[in-house]
Short mmCIF file of C-alpha atoms in Angstrom, two decimals:
data_model
loop_
_atom_site.label_atom_id
_atom_site.label_comp_id
_atom_site.label_asym_id
_atom_site.label_seq_id
_atom_site.Cartn_x
_atom_site.Cartn_y
_atom_site.Cartn_z
CA MET A 48 -50.85 44.89 58.85
CA THR A 49 -49.08 42.03 57.34
CA THR A 50 -45.71 42.06 56.62
CA ALA A 51 -43.49 40.17 54.07
CA THR A 52 -40.59 37.97 55.42
CA ALA A 53 -37.26 36.72 53.32
CA GLY A 54 -38.22 33.44 51.88
CA GLY A 55 -41.90 33.91 52.26
CA ALA A 56 -44.67 33.38 49.88
CA ASP A 57 -45.24 37.10 49.60
CA SER A 58 -41.22 37.26 48.12
CA ALA A 59 -42.09 34.13 45.59
CA PRO A 60 -41.89 35.31 41.86
CA PRO A 61 -44.97 34.67 40.22
CA ALA A 62 -45.61 30.90 38.54
CA ASP A 63 -45.17 32.45 34.95
CA LYS A 64 -41.95 34.19 35.75
CA ARG A 65 -39.94 31.26 37.02
CA PRO A 66 -36.87 29.78 35.19
CA GLY A 67 -38.09 26.75 33.42
CA THR A 68 -41.82 27.65 33.11
CA GLY A 69 -44.27 29.71 31.11
CA ALA A 70 -42.69 32.09 28.75
CA GLY A 71 -38.99 32.42 28.22
CA ALA A 72 -37.21 35.20 26.85
CA GLY A 73 -38.80 37.57 24.62
CA GLY A 74 -42.40 35.87 26.05
CA ARG A 75 -41.76 33.01 23.48
CA PRO A 76 -43.01 29.26 25.09
CA ARG A 77 -39.87 27.09 25.87
CA GLY A 78 -41.59 24.51 23.43
CA GLY A 79 -40.57 26.99 20.36
CA VAL A 80 -36.95 27.10 21.12
CA THR A 81 -36.51 23.56 21.38
CA GLY A 82 -38.48 23.17 17.88
CA THR A 83 -36.51 25.73 16.53
CA ARG A 84 -33.31 23.92 17.62
CA ARG A 85 -34.31 20.78 15.86
CA THR A 86 -35.23 22.56 12.29
CA VAL A 87 -31.57 24.47 12.45
CA ALA A 88 -30.21 20.76 13.34
CA VAL A 89 -32.14 19.12 10.30
CA ALA A 90 -30.70 22.12 8.20
CA PHE A 91 -27.30 21.82 8.99
CA LEU A 92 -27.19 17.80 8.70
CA LEU A 93 -29.64 17.59 5.54
CA PRO A 94 -26.69 18.36 3.17
CA ALA A 95 -24.66 15.95 4.53
CA LEU A 96 -27.21 13.40 4.70
CA VAL A 97 -28.03 14.10 1.14
CA LEU A 98 -24.44 13.49 0.20
CA LEU A 99 -24.54 10.37 1.99
CA GLY A 100 -27.29 9.19 0.25
CA ALA A 101 -26.27 10.15 -3.26
CA LEU A 102 -22.64 9.09 -2.59
CA VAL A 103 -22.85 6.03 -0.66
CA VAL A 104 -26.54 4.71 0.04
CA TYR A 105 -27.74 5.05 -3.49
CA PRO A 106 -23.87 3.18 -4.97
CA ILE A 107 -24.21 0.40 -2.70
CA VAL A 108 -28.19 -0.10 -3.29
CA TYR A 109 -27.91 0.00 -6.90
CA SER A 110 -24.43 -2.54 -6.78
CA VAL A 111 -26.41 -4.64 -5.00
CA TYR A 112 -29.27 -4.56 -7.73
CA ARG A 113 -27.13 -4.37 -10.80
CA SER A 114 -25.09 -7.67 -9.19
CA PHE A 115 -28.33 -9.65 -10.22
CA LEU A 116 -28.61 -8.85 -13.66
CA ASP A 117 -26.93 -9.96 -16.85
CA GLN A 118 -24.01 -8.48 -18.61
CA SER A 119 -26.24 -6.28 -20.90
CA GLY A 120 -28.38 -5.48 -17.79
CA THR A 121 -31.55 -6.00 -19.17
CA SER A 122 -32.40 -9.63 -18.22
CA PHE A 123 -32.25 -11.23 -14.55
CA ALA A 124 -29.44 -13.36 -14.09
CA GLY A 125 -30.18 -14.44 -10.47
CA LEU A 126 -27.31 -15.64 -8.67
CA ASP A 127 -24.99 -16.48 -11.89
CA ASN A 128 -22.46 -13.46 -11.29
CA TYR A 129 -21.64 -14.64 -7.52
CA ARG A 130 -21.50 -18.15 -9.02
CA GLU A 131 -18.95 -16.88 -11.24
CA LEU A 132 -16.73 -15.15 -8.59
CA PHE A 133 -15.85 -18.85 -7.35
CA THR A 134 -15.63 -20.60 -10.79
CA ASP A 135 -13.44 -18.17 -12.61
CA ASP A 136 -9.86 -18.61 -12.05
CA THR A 137 -8.80 -15.17 -12.22
CA ILE A 138 -11.07 -14.10 -9.68
CA ARG A 139 -10.23 -16.96 -7.75
CA THR A 140 -6.54 -15.80 -7.83
CA ALA A 141 -7.78 -12.63 -6.69
CA VAL A 142 -9.60 -13.76 -3.60
CA LYS A 143 -6.56 -15.68 -2.55
CA ASN A 144 -4.03 -13.00 -3.16
CA ASN A 145 -6.37 -10.57 -1.10
CA ALA A 146 -6.49 -13.58 1.16
CA ILE A 147 -2.25 -13.81 2.11
CA TRP A 148 -2.55 -9.39 1.61
CA VAL A 149 -5.18 -9.35 4.65
CA VAL A 150 -2.83 -11.51 6.73
CA VAL A 151 0.80 -10.67 5.47
CA ALA A 152 1.08 -7.17 4.66
CA PRO A 153 -0.88 -5.93 8.00
CA THR A 154 1.01 -8.09 10.37
CA VAL A 155 4.32 -7.47 8.86
CA ALA A 156 3.72 -3.50 9.01
CA THR A 157 2.41 -3.57 12.33
CA VAL A 158 5.22 -5.77 14.11
CA LEU A 159 8.04 -3.48 12.10
CA GLY A 160 6.11 -0.71 13.54
CA LEU A 161 6.26 -2.13 16.78
CA ILE A 162 10.06 -2.66 16.68
CA PHE A 163 11.18 0.52 15.35
CA ALA A 164 8.82 2.24 17.99
CA VAL A 165 10.43 -0.02 20.69
CA LEU A 166 14.49 0.43 19.49
CA THR A 167 14.22 4.34 18.68
CA GLU A 168 12.65 5.26 21.90
CA ARG A 169 15.76 5.55 23.77
CA ILE A 170 18.21 6.26 21.03
CA ARG A 171 19.75 9.66 20.88
CA TRP A 172 18.51 10.51 17.06
CA GLY A 173 15.05 8.41 17.61
CA THR A 174 13.20 11.35 16.29
CA ALA A 175 15.48 11.60 12.77
CA PHE A 176 15.12 7.67 12.60
CA LYS A 177 11.03 8.21 12.72
CA LEU A 178 10.87 10.89 10.57
CA ILE A 179 12.73 9.06 7.95
CA VAL A 180 10.88 5.72 8.35
CA PHE A 181 7.62 7.88 7.99
CA MET A 182 8.53 9.69 5.04
CA PRO A 183 7.62 7.01 2.48
CA MET A 184 3.78 7.90 3.76
CA ALA A 185 3.84 11.76 1.96
CA ILE A 186 4.18 9.66 -1.33
CA SER A 187 1.31 8.68 -3.47
CA MET A 188 0.56 4.99 -4.50
CA LEU A 189 1.16 6.09 -7.57
CA ALA A 190 4.75 7.29 -7.40
CA ALA A 191 5.52 4.60 -4.60
CA GLY A 192 4.63 1.89 -7.68
CA ILE A 193 6.74 3.62 -10.19
CA ILE A 194 9.74 3.82 -7.63
CA PHE A 195 9.45 -0.13 -6.91
CA ARG A 196 8.91 -0.88 -10.65
CA LEU A 197 12.40 0.75 -11.11
CA VAL A 198 13.68 -1.00 -7.71
CA TYR A 199 12.54 -4.67 -9.07
CA GLU A 200 13.88 -3.97 -12.42
CA GLN A 201 15.17 -7.63 -13.98
CA ALA A 202 18.46 -5.71 -15.25
CA PRO A 203 21.18 -5.37 -12.53
CA GLU A 204 22.47 -2.07 -13.93
CA ARG A 205 18.80 -0.18 -13.37
CA GLY A 206 17.12 -2.36 -10.73
CA VAL A 207 18.51 -1.86 -6.97
CA ALA A 208 17.51 -5.39 -5.81
CA ASN A 209 18.78 -6.96 -8.23
CA ALA A 210 22.21 -5.08 -8.01
CA VAL A 211 22.24 -5.79 -4.35
CA ALA A 212 21.63 -9.49 -5.17
CA VAL A 213 23.87 -9.60 -8.03
CA GLY A 214 26.53 -7.82 -5.83
CA VAL A 215 26.34 -9.95 -2.90
CA HIS A 216 25.81 -13.34 -5.39
CA ASP A 217 29.03 -12.40 -6.88
CA THR A 218 31.16 -11.67 -3.99
CA PHE A 219 30.75 -15.32 -3.06
CA ALA A 220 30.35 -17.02 -5.96
CA GLU A 221 32.78 -16.16 -8.97
CA SER A 222 31.05 -15.79 -12.29
CA SER A 223 32.16 -17.21 -15.66
CA GLY A 224 34.18 -15.35 -17.76
CA PHE A 225 33.19 -16.08 -21.13
CA PRO A 226 29.48 -16.49 -20.85
CA LYS A 227 27.96 -17.44 -24.48
CA ALA A 228 31.38 -18.39 -26.32
CA HIS A 229 31.50 -21.19 -28.58
CA PRO A 230 33.30 -22.44 -31.48
CA LEU A 231 32.43 -22.38 -35.00
CA PRO A 232 31.81 -25.44 -37.14
CA VAL A 233 35.00 -25.24 -38.95
CA HIS A 234 36.95 -25.45 -35.47
CA PRO A 235 38.61 -28.50 -34.03
CA LEU A 236 35.83 -28.26 -31.15
CA LYS A 237 32.35 -29.75 -30.74
CA ALA A 238 29.89 -29.83 -28.12
CA GLY A 239 30.48 -32.05 -25.25
CA GLY A 240 26.93 -32.03 -23.29
CA GLY A 241 26.06 -29.93 -20.54
CA GLY A 242 27.57 -26.88 -21.79
CA SER A 243 31.04 -27.96 -22.13
CA PHE A 244 33.22 -28.22 -25.22
CA VAL A 245 35.77 -31.40 -26.54
CA THR A 246 38.21 -31.55 -28.93
CA LYS A 247 36.99 -33.69 -32.08
CA GLU A 248 40.22 -35.83 -32.04
CA PRO A 249 42.83 -36.80 -28.88
CA VAL A 250 45.82 -34.74 -28.38
CA ARG A 251 49.54 -35.59 -28.85
CA ALA A 252 52.67 -34.66 -27.01
CA GLY A 253 54.77 -32.35 -29.23
CA THR A 254 51.52 -31.25 -31.36
CA PRO A 255 50.59 -27.78 -30.44
CA VAL A 256 46.68 -27.55 -29.75
CA ASN A 257 44.62 -24.46 -30.72
CA LEU A 258 41.38 -24.12 -29.01
CA PRO A 259 39.71 -20.96 -31.10
CA LEU A 260 35.85 -19.68 -29.75
CA VAL A 261 34.01 -17.01 -31.09
CA GLY A 262 30.80 -15.19 -29.20
CA VAL A 263 32.61 -13.47 -26.36
CA VAL A 264 31.51 -9.71 -26.62
CA PRO A 265 34.82 -7.50 -26.66
CA ALA A 266 33.73 -5.38 -23.71
CA LYS A 267 33.73 -8.61 -21.42
CA MET A 268 37.32 -9.98 -22.17
CA PRO A 269 39.42 -9.39 -19.77
CA GLY A 270 40.72 -6.37 -19.24
CA ASP A 271 44.66 -7.62 -19.17
CA ALA A 272 44.02 -10.05 -22.03
CA GLU A 273 47.04 -9.82 -24.33
CA PRO A 274 47.47 -10.54 -28.16
CA ALA A 275 47.36 -14.26 -28.52
CA LYS A 276 50.16 -16.45 -29.10
CA ALA A 277 51.11 -19.54 -31.38
CA ALA A 278 52.02 -22.20 -28.77
CA THR A 279 55.45 -23.95 -29.38
CA ALA A 280 56.01 -27.75 -28.55
CA SER A 281 56.76 -28.67 -25.06
CA GLY A 282 58.60 -31.94 -25.15
CA ASP A 283 56.22 -34.62 -23.34
CA GLY A 284 53.52 -32.14 -22.46
CA ILE A 285 50.80 -30.97 -24.39
CA SER A 286 50.37 -27.37 -24.97
CA GLY A 287 48.07 -25.10 -26.71
CA THR A 288 46.54 -21.84 -27.32
CA ALA A 289 42.86 -20.69 -26.72
CA TRP A 290 41.92 -17.44 -28.14
CA LEU A 291 39.07 -15.31 -29.59
CA ASP A 292 39.07 -16.13 -33.06
CA PHE A 293 37.54 -12.99 -34.33
CA THR A 294 39.64 -9.81 -35.67
CA LYS A 295 38.15 -6.27 -35.49
CA GLY A 296 37.69 -4.75 -38.77
CA GLY A 297 37.98 -8.70 -40.60
CA GLY A 298 40.79 -10.19 -42.35
CA GLY A 299 41.24 -13.04 -40.25
CA LYS A 300 41.87 -16.57 -40.97
CA PRO A 301 39.63 -19.14 -38.85
CA ASN A 302 41.79 -21.43 -36.73
CA VAL A 303 44.36 -19.12 -37.03
CA VAL A 304 46.04 -17.27 -34.57
CA ASP A 305 46.27 -13.38 -36.04
CA PRO A 306 48.03 -10.30 -34.64
CA LYS A 307 45.12 -8.66 -33.40
CA GLU A 308 43.28 -11.45 -31.78
CA LEU A 309 43.25 -11.82 -27.99
CA GLY A 310 43.96 -14.55 -25.84
CA LEU A 311 41.20 -15.74 -23.36
CA LYS A 312 43.00 -15.62 -19.98
CA GLY A 313 41.52 -17.69 -17.38
CA LEU A 314 39.75 -20.11 -19.39
CA THR A 315 39.95 -23.77 -17.85
CA VAL A 316 40.95 -26.21 -19.99
CA GLU A 317 40.64 -30.35 -19.19
CA ALA A 318 42.59 -33.36 -20.40
CA VAL A 319 39.63 -36.22 -20.24
CA LYS A 320 40.90 -39.91 -20.51
CA ASP A 321 37.94 -42.54 -20.08
CA GLY A 322 35.65 -40.08 -18.58
CA LYS A 323 38.33 -38.93 -15.63
CA VAL A 324 39.98 -35.59 -15.67
CA VAL A 325 43.84 -36.59 -15.23
CA ALA A 326 45.05 -32.84 -15.85
CA SER A 327 43.74 -29.39 -15.93
CA ALA A 328 45.49 -25.77 -16.83
CA GLU A 329 44.54 -22.15 -17.29
CA ALA A 330 45.15 -20.17 -20.39
CA GLY A 331 47.55 -17.17 -19.53
CA ALA A 332 46.97 -13.38 -20.66
CA ASP A 333 48.15 -14.57 -24.16
CA GLY A 334 46.01 -17.46 -24.32
CA VAL A 335 48.52 -20.14 -24.08
CA PHE A 336 48.49 -23.36 -21.52
CA ALA A 337 50.57 -26.52 -20.65
CA LEU A 338 49.62 -29.93 -19.88
CA PRO A 339 52.14 -32.39 -18.21
CA ALA A 340 52.61 -35.91 -19.81
CA THR A 341 49.64 -37.41 -18.72
CA ALA A 342 47.45 -35.64 -21.07
CA ASP A 343 48.98 -37.47 -24.12
CA GLY A 344 46.31 -39.25 -25.81
CA ALA A 345 43.66 -37.51 -24.04
CA LEU A 346 40.64 -35.18 -25.29
CA LEU A 347 40.76 -31.99 -24.36
CA ARG A 348 37.56 -30.16 -22.72
CA LEU A 349 36.17 -27.19 -21.76
CA PRO A 350 34.11 -26.95 -18.96
CA ALA A 351 30.76 -25.60 -19.25
CA GLU A 352 31.96 -23.35 -15.98
CA ASN A 353 33.80 -21.49 -18.17
CA PHE A 354 30.43 -20.37 -20.24
CA ARG A 355 28.07 -20.01 -17.45
CA GLU A 356 25.67 -17.36 -17.90
CA PRO A 357 26.34 -14.34 -15.28
CA TYR A 358 24.01 -14.18 -12.41
CA ASN A 359 21.13 -11.73 -13.19
CA GLY A 360 19.68 -11.59 -10.01
CA VAL A 361 16.15 -12.68 -8.95
CA ASP A 362 12.84 -12.36 -10.90
CA TRP A 363 11.08 -10.22 -8.80
CA LEU A 364 8.11 -9.75 -11.06
CA GLY A 365 7.54 -13.33 -11.99
CA PRO A 366 4.59 -15.25 -11.07
CA SER A 367 5.89 -16.76 -8.10
CA LEU A 368 7.68 -13.52 -6.27
CA VAL A 369 5.33 -10.58 -7.76
CA THR A 370 2.90 -10.81 -5.01
CA PRO A 371 5.51 -11.04 -1.90
CA GLY A 372 7.20 -7.94 -4.10
CA ILE A 373 4.32 -5.65 -4.08
CA ILE A 374 3.47 -6.34 -0.39
CA GLY A 375 6.78 -5.18 0.17
CA SER A 376 6.24 -1.96 -1.03
CA TYR A 377 3.26 -1.57 0.75
CA VAL A 378 5.11 -2.64 4.01
CA TRP A 379 8.00 -0.04 3.12
CA MET A 380 5.28 3.06 2.78
CA TRP A 381 2.83 1.85 5.96
CA ALA A 382 5.47 0.76 8.35
CA GLY A 383 6.15 4.60 9.09
CA PHE A 384 2.43 5.09 9.88
CA ALA A 385 2.08 2.11 12.25
CA MET A 386 5.53 3.20 14.16
CA VAL A 387 4.05 6.62 14.62
CA LEU A 388 0.74 5.36 16.03
CA ILE A 389 2.53 2.94 18.31
CA ALA A 390 5.37 5.44 19.41
CA ALA A 391 2.39 7.69 20.62
CA GLY A 392 1.02 4.71 22.52
CA LEU A 393 4.37 4.15 23.88
CA ALA A 394 5.26 7.14 25.00
CA GLY A 395 1.67 7.00 27.46
CA LEU A 396 2.73 3.91 29.29
CA PRO A 397 3.42 4.34 33.03
CA ARG A 398 7.14 4.19 33.44
CA GLU A 399 6.67 2.88 36.95
CA LEU A 400 5.61 -0.16 35.97
CA LEU A 401 8.53 -0.82 33.40
CA GLU A 402 10.71 0.20 35.86
CA ALA A 403 9.34 -2.08 38.80
CA ALA A 404 9.25 -5.17 36.52
CA ARG A 405 13.18 -4.72 36.18
CA VAL A 406 13.42 -4.24 39.59
CA ASP A 407 11.90 -7.64 40.11
CA GLY A 408 14.55 -8.91 37.88
CA ALA A 409 12.78 -9.15 33.95
CA ASN A 410 14.81 -8.67 31.39
CA GLU A 411 14.02 -6.35 28.95
CA TRP A 412 12.67 -9.41 26.47
CA GLN A 413 10.16 -10.10 29.44
CA VAL A 414 9.27 -6.44 29.85
CA PHE A 415 8.81 -6.05 26.34
CA ARG A 416 6.30 -9.22 25.91
CA ARG A 417 4.58 -9.73 29.43
CA ILE A 418 4.22 -5.74 29.93
CA THR A 419 4.60 -3.14 26.67
CA VAL A 420 2.74 -5.63 24.43
CA PRO A 421 -0.14 -6.25 26.57
CA MET A 422 -0.42 -2.38 27.55
CA LEU A 423 -0.40 -1.73 23.96
CA ALA A 424 -2.81 -3.96 22.57
CA PRO A 425 -5.45 -1.46 21.90
CA VAL A 426 -3.02 0.75 19.70
CA LEU A 427 -1.89 -2.25 18.07
CA ALA A 428 -5.61 -3.28 17.22
CA VAL A 429 -6.34 0.21 16.04
CA VAL A 430 -3.29 0.05 13.77
CA LEU A 431 -3.98 -3.66 12.39
CA VAL A 432 -7.55 -3.09 11.96
CA THR A 433 -6.75 0.20 9.86
CA LEU A 434 -4.26 -1.42 7.75
CA MET A 435 -6.79 -4.47 7.07
CA ILE A 436 -9.56 -2.29 6.00
CA ASN A 437 -6.46 -0.61 3.84
CA VAL A 438 -5.38 -3.58 1.89
CA LEU A 439 -8.91 -4.83 1.43
CA LYS A 440 -9.34 -2.21 -1.24
CA ILE A 441 -5.28 -2.36 -2.42
CA PHE A 442 -5.27 -1.16 -6.54
CA ASP A 443 -2.48 1.26 -7.23
CA LEU A 444 0.43 -0.41 -6.27
CA VAL A 445 -0.75 -3.93 -8.20
CA PHE A 446 -1.61 -1.85 -11.22
CA ILE A 447 1.24 -0.25 -11.57
CA ILE A 448 4.07 -2.73 -10.53
CA ALA A 449 3.07 -6.07 -11.78
CA PRO A 450 3.78 -6.16 -15.69
CA GLY A 451 1.46 -7.46 -18.06
CA SER A 452 2.77 -10.93 -17.98
CA SER A 453 2.20 -11.08 -14.14
CA GLN A 454 -0.67 -9.31 -13.35
CA ASP A 455 -2.77 -12.20 -13.49
CA ASP A 456 -0.61 -13.54 -10.84
CA ALA A 457 -0.80 -10.78 -8.63
CA ASN A 458 -4.46 -10.28 -9.31
CA VAL A 459 -6.40 -8.47 -6.25
CA LEU A 460 -10.38 -7.74 -6.07
CA ALA A 461 -10.02 -4.29 -6.30
CA LEU A 462 -7.86 -4.38 -9.59
CA GLN A 463 -10.61 -7.43 -10.72
CA LEU A 464 -13.38 -4.93 -9.97
CA TYR A 465 -11.68 -2.39 -12.69
CA ARG A 466 -10.80 -4.71 -14.85
CA THR A 467 -14.33 -6.63 -15.27
CA SER A 468 -16.17 -3.34 -15.25
CA PHE A 469 -13.94 -1.35 -17.64
CA GLY A 470 -12.24 -3.52 -19.73
CA THR A 471 -12.56 -4.46 -23.47
CA ASP A 472 -15.08 -7.20 -22.32
CA ALA A 473 -16.90 -5.44 -19.67
CA ASP A 474 -19.35 -7.15 -17.68
CA LEU A 475 -20.93 -4.95 -15.07
CA GLY A 476 -23.06 -7.77 -13.45
CA VAL A 477 -19.71 -9.40 -12.16
CA GLY A 478 -17.99 -5.92 -11.62
CA SER A 479 -20.95 -5.48 -9.38
CA ALA A 480 -20.51 -8.82 -7.74
CA ILE A 481 -17.18 -8.37 -6.96
CA ALA A 482 -17.97 -4.48 -5.20
CA VAL A 483 -20.26 -6.40 -3.16
CA LEU A 484 -18.06 -9.35 -2.29
CA LEU A 485 -15.63 -6.45 -1.10
CA LEU A 486 -18.37 -4.90 1.04
CA LEU A 487 -19.37 -8.11 2.85
CA LEU A 488 -15.17 -8.59 3.49
CA VAL A 489 -14.80 -5.17 5.02
CA ILE A 490 -18.25 -5.19 7.46
CA PRO A 491 -16.94 -7.68 9.85
CA VAL A 492 -13.40 -5.60 10.14
CA MET A 493 -15.38 -2.27 10.41
CA PHE A 494 -17.95 -4.03 13.09
CA PHE A 495 -14.82 -5.34 15.20
CA ASN A 496 -13.70 -1.79 14.88
CA VAL A 497 -16.67 0.16 16.06
CA ARG A 498 -17.48 -2.76 18.68
CA ARG A 499 -13.77 -2.12 19.92
CA ILE A 500 -14.14 2.06 20.03
CA ARG A 501 -17.30 1.42 22.03
CA LYS A 502 -15.96 -0.53 24.40
CA GLU A 503 -12.89 1.80 24.93
CA GLY A 504 -15.38 4.84 25.51
CA ARG A 505 -17.26 3.09 28.36
CA ARG A 506 -13.73 2.61 30.06
#
């Protein structure tokens, strides 16, 4: 009689009941389970693959195909559309501006994000500051474009940027008191060149001089200006009156000081002999001025400084500054994005390395440059590459902020794609070629990003 022992052959389960062999649960073969899983996986992936093909692959293939056809889409144009990308001045400007965008905007936004992240790491209100800097990210490109179109308004009373510029300028350089003031033909003054005015005849001691002007807006008159007074003779010197020869409501006479007319307080009067200034004076609140005896026989000159146009700020949306101005609005929006990502990377740095460097005698700048920045290199690369891809397709800000007169100077490829494809003289062949060019510009950046991600994953 044979007895089964533990672990012996008699205790082993049949081959078809062992795990991994024979039939599975319910008597189905293992191969059937694998096939079912594949079918389910394909069923789930199929809608995504269909959408990917319909919304990404097909448009790319058709755009490449359409870029080789003419404007009507009926004839083969070869490389003519691509040749136009590098011969048309408007498209070349767009390519140049895109290069400026790719180099400047991501770099500035990343650098500012790094600075903000490092400086706010230790301050008490760092979280509140980061929240404020990040808030523009919640604004759409359309809203940001409208905001900065108002910020860059030329008129200082409406544009914030020029209001600041004018305020700073006028703090250090006094503006003219009487811009656009000028004499009438019947007045005893004539143009003296360079924006100045001079008397038609030399002045003589004992004979009061009248220097009437018009063209001063009443609202621009000095607040403490008084009714003008006719000057009286002052011995050997020269006396006179400079006033606004305009009577509200009419009734005044030219070259005559009328009771309702105001003196031009602060107007500078110079006595010129042989091209040299021998004396000068300023008109009082009532317009009366007095010159010494050396002014006898001289011509009186009202220098151009009296009539200089007021400083109206910078032409932010002009041809030369429109692209930097729009880049500034982009940086305002995306510096917060860079700051948040960099701050997250900064929070993960090993503090013992930083403290060890400080103990070894490194100052804060050396710690930042030699330890913090190299250790943040992967995060900085993510931010930089993301922003580069983003600016390659920038459209909204340029379209909204740049006025019609400067839109060609601020042009970028995405905007040119829209204008070429859907403008009044639409050419889908050239538009498709621009789209292909944009795709070719994005591919190297995406390739670098994918390669970096794989490299990080292998670590």
